[in-house]
Coordinates of C-alpha atoms in Angstrom, one line a residue:
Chain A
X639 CA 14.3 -29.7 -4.1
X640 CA 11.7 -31.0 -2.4
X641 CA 9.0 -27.8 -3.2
X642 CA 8.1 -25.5 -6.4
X643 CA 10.0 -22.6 -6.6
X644 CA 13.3 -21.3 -7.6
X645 CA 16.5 -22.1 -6.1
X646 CA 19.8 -20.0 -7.7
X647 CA 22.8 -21.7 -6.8
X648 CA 25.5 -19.2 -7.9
X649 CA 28.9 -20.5 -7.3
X650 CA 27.3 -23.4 -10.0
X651 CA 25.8 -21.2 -12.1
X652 CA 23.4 -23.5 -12.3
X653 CA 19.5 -22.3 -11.7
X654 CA 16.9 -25.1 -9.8
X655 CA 13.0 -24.3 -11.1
X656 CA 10.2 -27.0 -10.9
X657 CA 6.5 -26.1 -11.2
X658 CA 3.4 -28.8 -10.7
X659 CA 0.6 -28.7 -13.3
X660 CA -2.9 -30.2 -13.4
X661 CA -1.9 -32.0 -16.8
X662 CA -0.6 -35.7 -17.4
X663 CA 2.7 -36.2 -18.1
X664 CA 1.8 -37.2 -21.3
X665 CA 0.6 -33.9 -21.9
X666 CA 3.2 -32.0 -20.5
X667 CA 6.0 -34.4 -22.4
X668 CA 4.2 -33.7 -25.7
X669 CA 4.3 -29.6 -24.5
X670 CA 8.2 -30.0 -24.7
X671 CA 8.8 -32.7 -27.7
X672 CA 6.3 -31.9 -30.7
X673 CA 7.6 -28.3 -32.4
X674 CA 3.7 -27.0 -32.4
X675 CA 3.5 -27.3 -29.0
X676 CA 6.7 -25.8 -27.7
X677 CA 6.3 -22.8 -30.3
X678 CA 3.4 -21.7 -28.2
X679 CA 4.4 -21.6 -24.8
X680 CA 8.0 -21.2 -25.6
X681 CA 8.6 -17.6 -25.3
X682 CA 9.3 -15.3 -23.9
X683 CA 5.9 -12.8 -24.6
X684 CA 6.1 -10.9 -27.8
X685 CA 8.3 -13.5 -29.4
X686 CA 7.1 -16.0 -32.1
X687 CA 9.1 -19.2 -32.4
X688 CA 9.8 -20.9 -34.7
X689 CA 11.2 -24.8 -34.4
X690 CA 12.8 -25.7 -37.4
X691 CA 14.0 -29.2 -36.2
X692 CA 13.1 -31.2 -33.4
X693 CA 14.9 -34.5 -33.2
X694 CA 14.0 -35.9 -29.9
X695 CA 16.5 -39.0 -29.1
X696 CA 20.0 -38.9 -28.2
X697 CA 22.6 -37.0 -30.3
X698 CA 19.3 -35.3 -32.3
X699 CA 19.0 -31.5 -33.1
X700 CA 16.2 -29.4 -31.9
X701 CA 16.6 -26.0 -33.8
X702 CA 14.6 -22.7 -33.2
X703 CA 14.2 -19.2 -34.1
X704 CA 13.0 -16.3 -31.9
X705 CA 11.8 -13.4 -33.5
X706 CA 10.3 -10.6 -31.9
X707 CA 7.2 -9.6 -33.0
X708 CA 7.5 -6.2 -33.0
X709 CA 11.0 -6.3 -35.3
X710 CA 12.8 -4.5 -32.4
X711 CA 16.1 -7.1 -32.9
X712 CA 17.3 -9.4 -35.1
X713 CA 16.0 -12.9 -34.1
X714 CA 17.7 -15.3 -32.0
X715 CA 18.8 -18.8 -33.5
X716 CA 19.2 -21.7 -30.8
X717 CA 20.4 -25.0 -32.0
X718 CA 20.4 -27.8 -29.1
X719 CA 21.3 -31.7 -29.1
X720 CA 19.9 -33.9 -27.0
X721 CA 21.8 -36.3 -24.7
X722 CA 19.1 -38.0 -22.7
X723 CA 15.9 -39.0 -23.6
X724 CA 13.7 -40.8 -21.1
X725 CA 10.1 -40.6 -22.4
X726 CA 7.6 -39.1 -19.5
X727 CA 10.4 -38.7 -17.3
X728 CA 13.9 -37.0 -18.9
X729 CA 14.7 -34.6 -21.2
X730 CA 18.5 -33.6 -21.3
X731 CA 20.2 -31.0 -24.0
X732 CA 23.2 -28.7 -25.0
X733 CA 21.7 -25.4 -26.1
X734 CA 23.9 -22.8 -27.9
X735 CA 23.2 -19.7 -29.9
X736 CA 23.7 -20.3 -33.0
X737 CA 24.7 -18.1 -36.8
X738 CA 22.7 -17.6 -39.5
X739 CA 24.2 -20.2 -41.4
X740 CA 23.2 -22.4 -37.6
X741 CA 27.0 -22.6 -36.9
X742 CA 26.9 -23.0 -33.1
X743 CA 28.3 -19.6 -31.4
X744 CA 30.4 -21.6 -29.1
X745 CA 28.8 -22.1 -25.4
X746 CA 26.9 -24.9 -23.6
X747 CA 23.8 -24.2 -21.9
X748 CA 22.9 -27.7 -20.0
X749 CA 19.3 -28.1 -19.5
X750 CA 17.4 -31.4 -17.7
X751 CA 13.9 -31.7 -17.3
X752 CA 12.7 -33.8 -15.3
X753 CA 8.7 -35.4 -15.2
X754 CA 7.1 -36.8 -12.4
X755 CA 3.9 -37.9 -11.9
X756 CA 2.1 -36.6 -8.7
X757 CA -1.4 -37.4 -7.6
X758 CA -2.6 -33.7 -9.4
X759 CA -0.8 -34.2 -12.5
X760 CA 3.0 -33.6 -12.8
X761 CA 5.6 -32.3 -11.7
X762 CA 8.4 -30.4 -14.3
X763 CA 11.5 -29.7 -12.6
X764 CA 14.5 -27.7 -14.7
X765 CA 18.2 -27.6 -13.9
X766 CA 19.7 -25.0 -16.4
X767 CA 22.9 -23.4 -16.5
X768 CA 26.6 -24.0 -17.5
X769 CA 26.6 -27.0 -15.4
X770 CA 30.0 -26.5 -13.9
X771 CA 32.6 -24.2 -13.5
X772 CA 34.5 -25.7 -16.7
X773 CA 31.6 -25.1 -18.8
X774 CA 31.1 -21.5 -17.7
X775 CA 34.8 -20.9 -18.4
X776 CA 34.6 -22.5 -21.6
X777 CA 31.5 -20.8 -22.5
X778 CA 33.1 -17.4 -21.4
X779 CA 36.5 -18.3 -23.6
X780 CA 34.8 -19.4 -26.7
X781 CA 33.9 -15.6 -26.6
X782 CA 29.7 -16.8 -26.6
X783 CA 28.4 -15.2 -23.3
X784 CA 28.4 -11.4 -25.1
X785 CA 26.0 -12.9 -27.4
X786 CA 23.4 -14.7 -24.9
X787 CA 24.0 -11.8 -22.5
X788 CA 22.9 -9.5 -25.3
X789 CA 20.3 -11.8 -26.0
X790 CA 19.3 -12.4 -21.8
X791 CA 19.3 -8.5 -21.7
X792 CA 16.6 -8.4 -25.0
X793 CA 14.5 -11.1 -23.6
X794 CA 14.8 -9.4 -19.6
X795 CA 13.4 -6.5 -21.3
X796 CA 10.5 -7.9 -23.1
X797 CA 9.4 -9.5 -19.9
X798 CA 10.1 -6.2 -17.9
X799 CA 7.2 -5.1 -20.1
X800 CA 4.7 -7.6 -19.1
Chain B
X540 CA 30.5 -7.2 -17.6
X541 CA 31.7 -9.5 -20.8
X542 CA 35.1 -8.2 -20.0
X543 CA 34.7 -8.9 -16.5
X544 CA 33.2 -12.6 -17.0
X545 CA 36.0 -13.4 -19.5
X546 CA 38.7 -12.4 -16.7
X547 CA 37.4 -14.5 -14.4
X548 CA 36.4 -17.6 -16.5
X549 CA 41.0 -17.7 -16.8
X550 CA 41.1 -20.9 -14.9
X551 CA 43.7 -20.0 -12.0
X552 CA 42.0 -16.5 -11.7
X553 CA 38.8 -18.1 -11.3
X554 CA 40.6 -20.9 -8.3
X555 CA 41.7 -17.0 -7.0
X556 CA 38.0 -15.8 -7.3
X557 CA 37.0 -18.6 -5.4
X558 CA 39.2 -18.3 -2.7
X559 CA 38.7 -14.7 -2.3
X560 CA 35.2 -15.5 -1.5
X561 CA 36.3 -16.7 1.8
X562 CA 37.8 -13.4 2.5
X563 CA 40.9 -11.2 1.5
X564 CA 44.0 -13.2 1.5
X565 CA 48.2 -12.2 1.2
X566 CA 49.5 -13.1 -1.9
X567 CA 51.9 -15.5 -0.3
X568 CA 48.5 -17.7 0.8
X569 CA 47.0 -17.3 -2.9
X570 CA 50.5 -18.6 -3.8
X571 CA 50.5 -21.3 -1.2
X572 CA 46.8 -22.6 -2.4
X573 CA 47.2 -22.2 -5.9
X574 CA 50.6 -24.5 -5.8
X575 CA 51.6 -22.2 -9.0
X576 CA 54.6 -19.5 -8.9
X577 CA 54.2 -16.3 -7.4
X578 CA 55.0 -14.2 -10.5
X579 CA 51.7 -15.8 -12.2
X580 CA 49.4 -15.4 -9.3
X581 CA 51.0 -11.5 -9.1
X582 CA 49.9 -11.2 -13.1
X583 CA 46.6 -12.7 -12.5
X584 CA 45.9 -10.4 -9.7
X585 CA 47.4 -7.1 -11.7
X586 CA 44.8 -8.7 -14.3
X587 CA 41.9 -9.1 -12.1
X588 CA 42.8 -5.9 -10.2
X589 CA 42.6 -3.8 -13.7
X590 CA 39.2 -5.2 -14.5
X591 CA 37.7 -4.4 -10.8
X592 CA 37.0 -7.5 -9.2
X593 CA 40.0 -7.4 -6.9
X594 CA 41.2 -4.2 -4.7
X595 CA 44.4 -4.5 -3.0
X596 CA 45.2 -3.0 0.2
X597 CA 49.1 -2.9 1.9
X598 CA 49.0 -4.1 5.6
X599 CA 52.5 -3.5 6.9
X600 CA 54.8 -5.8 4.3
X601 CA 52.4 -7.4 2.4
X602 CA 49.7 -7.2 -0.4
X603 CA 46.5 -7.7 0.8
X604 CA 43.7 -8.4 -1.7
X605 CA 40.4 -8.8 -1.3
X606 CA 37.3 -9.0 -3.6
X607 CA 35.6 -6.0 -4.6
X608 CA 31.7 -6.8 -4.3
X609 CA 30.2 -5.0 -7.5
X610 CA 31.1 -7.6 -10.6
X611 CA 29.8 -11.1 -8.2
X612 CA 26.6 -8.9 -7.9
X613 CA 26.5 -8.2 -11.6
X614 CA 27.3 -11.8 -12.5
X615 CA 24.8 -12.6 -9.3
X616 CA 22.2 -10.3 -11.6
X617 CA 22.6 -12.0 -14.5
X618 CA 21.9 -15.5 -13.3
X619 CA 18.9 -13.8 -11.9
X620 CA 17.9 -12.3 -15.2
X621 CA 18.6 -16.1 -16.4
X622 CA 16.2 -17.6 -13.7
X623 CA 13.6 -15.0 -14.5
X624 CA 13.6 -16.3 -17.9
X625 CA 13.4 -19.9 -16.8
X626 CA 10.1 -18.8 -14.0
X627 CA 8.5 -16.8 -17.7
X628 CA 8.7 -20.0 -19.6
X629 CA 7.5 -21.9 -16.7
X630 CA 4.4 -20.5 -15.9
X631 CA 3.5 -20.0 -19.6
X632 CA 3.9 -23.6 -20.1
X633 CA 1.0 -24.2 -17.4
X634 CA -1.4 -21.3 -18.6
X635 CA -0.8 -23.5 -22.8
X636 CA -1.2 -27.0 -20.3
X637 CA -4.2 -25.0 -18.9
X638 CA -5.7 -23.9 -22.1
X639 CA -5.0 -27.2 -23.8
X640 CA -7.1 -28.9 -21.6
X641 CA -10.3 -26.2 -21.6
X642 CA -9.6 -27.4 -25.6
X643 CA -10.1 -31.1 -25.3
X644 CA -12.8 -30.9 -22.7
X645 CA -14.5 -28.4 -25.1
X646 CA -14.5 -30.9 -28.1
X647 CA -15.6 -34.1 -25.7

């Protein structure tokens, strides 16, 4: 992906986005790995989150909530583990919905990040999605996908209105 | 759209999904690919046929089905709707990068 922008690859279900920013990659690893700073970029707009645990190494938990601000719907619960951890340059995890009690609702959402340092700052590049078709149907059989679809549709919303 | 998703996520209807996608196909070829017996592959096309994301057509003999375009533009939609999400939290992560620095240079 050699330029910012989007690329949707469908019949992966997988979604390509990298963005370049003026900061450091210090800066923009610290953005993604200390709870104060994700809970302020993290979203989406009229949502407060909330990280409840952010254990960033392999096999460690990184739990959120997302409530929206105006009470519209309940909140969202989101409980990842991490599976690579490259300071500066990876950042791999397994994000699910999750119960109130945090009992993961049942599909995988793979995420990498990638850093890169360019001569203007860094580059952040995302790879998100069910990662392969067995994923997506596991996602789809473990009965999750009403719940994040519910929750996509909530969030699409809120960002239809900004 | 749930209902739809959780038809085709059935491995051997999603291999039939696939393959469809190349264009509308006998059942005797979906049999032939598949390498599975033809009474599964007809249940799994009844199946996909009653939730809407196969039509079947008769050309002389045979059963010709063919994928009907709506629910891959829905599921098409919703990976969009997932990607818009993704482009939100990007660009709001640059204006907080942006802001953060304004911060520090502000306190130097």
């Amino acid at each position: 992906m050699p330029d910012d922008g989007i690329t949707i690859d469908p019949a992966a279900r997988v979604i390509y986005i990298a963005r370049s920013y003026a900061a450091a990659v210090d800066r923009a690893w610290r953005a993604w790995t200390e709870p104060d700073q994700l809970a302020q970029w993290w979203g989406p707009e009229g949502w407060t989150t909330t990280v409840h645990e952010m254990d960033v190494r392999p096999g460690g938990k990184w739990r959120q909530t997302m409530t929206p601000d105006d009470g519209s719907t309940e909140p969202v619960r989101t409980v990842a583990t991490y599976r690579g951890v490259a300071r500066h340059a990876l950042l791999s995890f397994i994000d699910t919905f999750a119960g109130e009690d945090w009992s993961p609702e049942g599909s995988d959402f793979l995420t990498d990040v990638t850093f890169q340092p360019t001569a203007a700052g860094t580059r952040v590049s995302i790879a998100a999605g069910f990662g392969d078709d067995e994923s997506l149907r596991r996602a789809v059989e473990l009965g999750m996908a009403e719940g994040y679809l519910e929750a996509l549709a909530k969030l699409g919303r809120v960002l239809d209105h900004h | 759209m749930q209902e739809r998703l959780s038809v085709i996520a059935e491995p051997s209807r999603f291999r039939i999904v696939e393959l469809l996608k190349e264009g509308p196909r006998p059942v005797g070829s979906i049999v032939d690919a598949l390498g599975i017996g033809q009474p599964q592959v007809s249940r799994h096309l009844r199946i996909l046929a009653e939730a809407g994301v196969v039509e079947a057509t008769r050309h002389a003999q045979q059963r010709i089905y063919r994928l009907e375009p709506e629910p891959l533009q829905q599921i098409g939609e919703w990976i969009q709707g997932y990607a818009d999400l993704w482009a939100g939290r990007m660009d709001r992560l640059g204006a907080f990068l942006e802001n953060d620095d304004r911060r520090e240079r502000d306190h130097a």
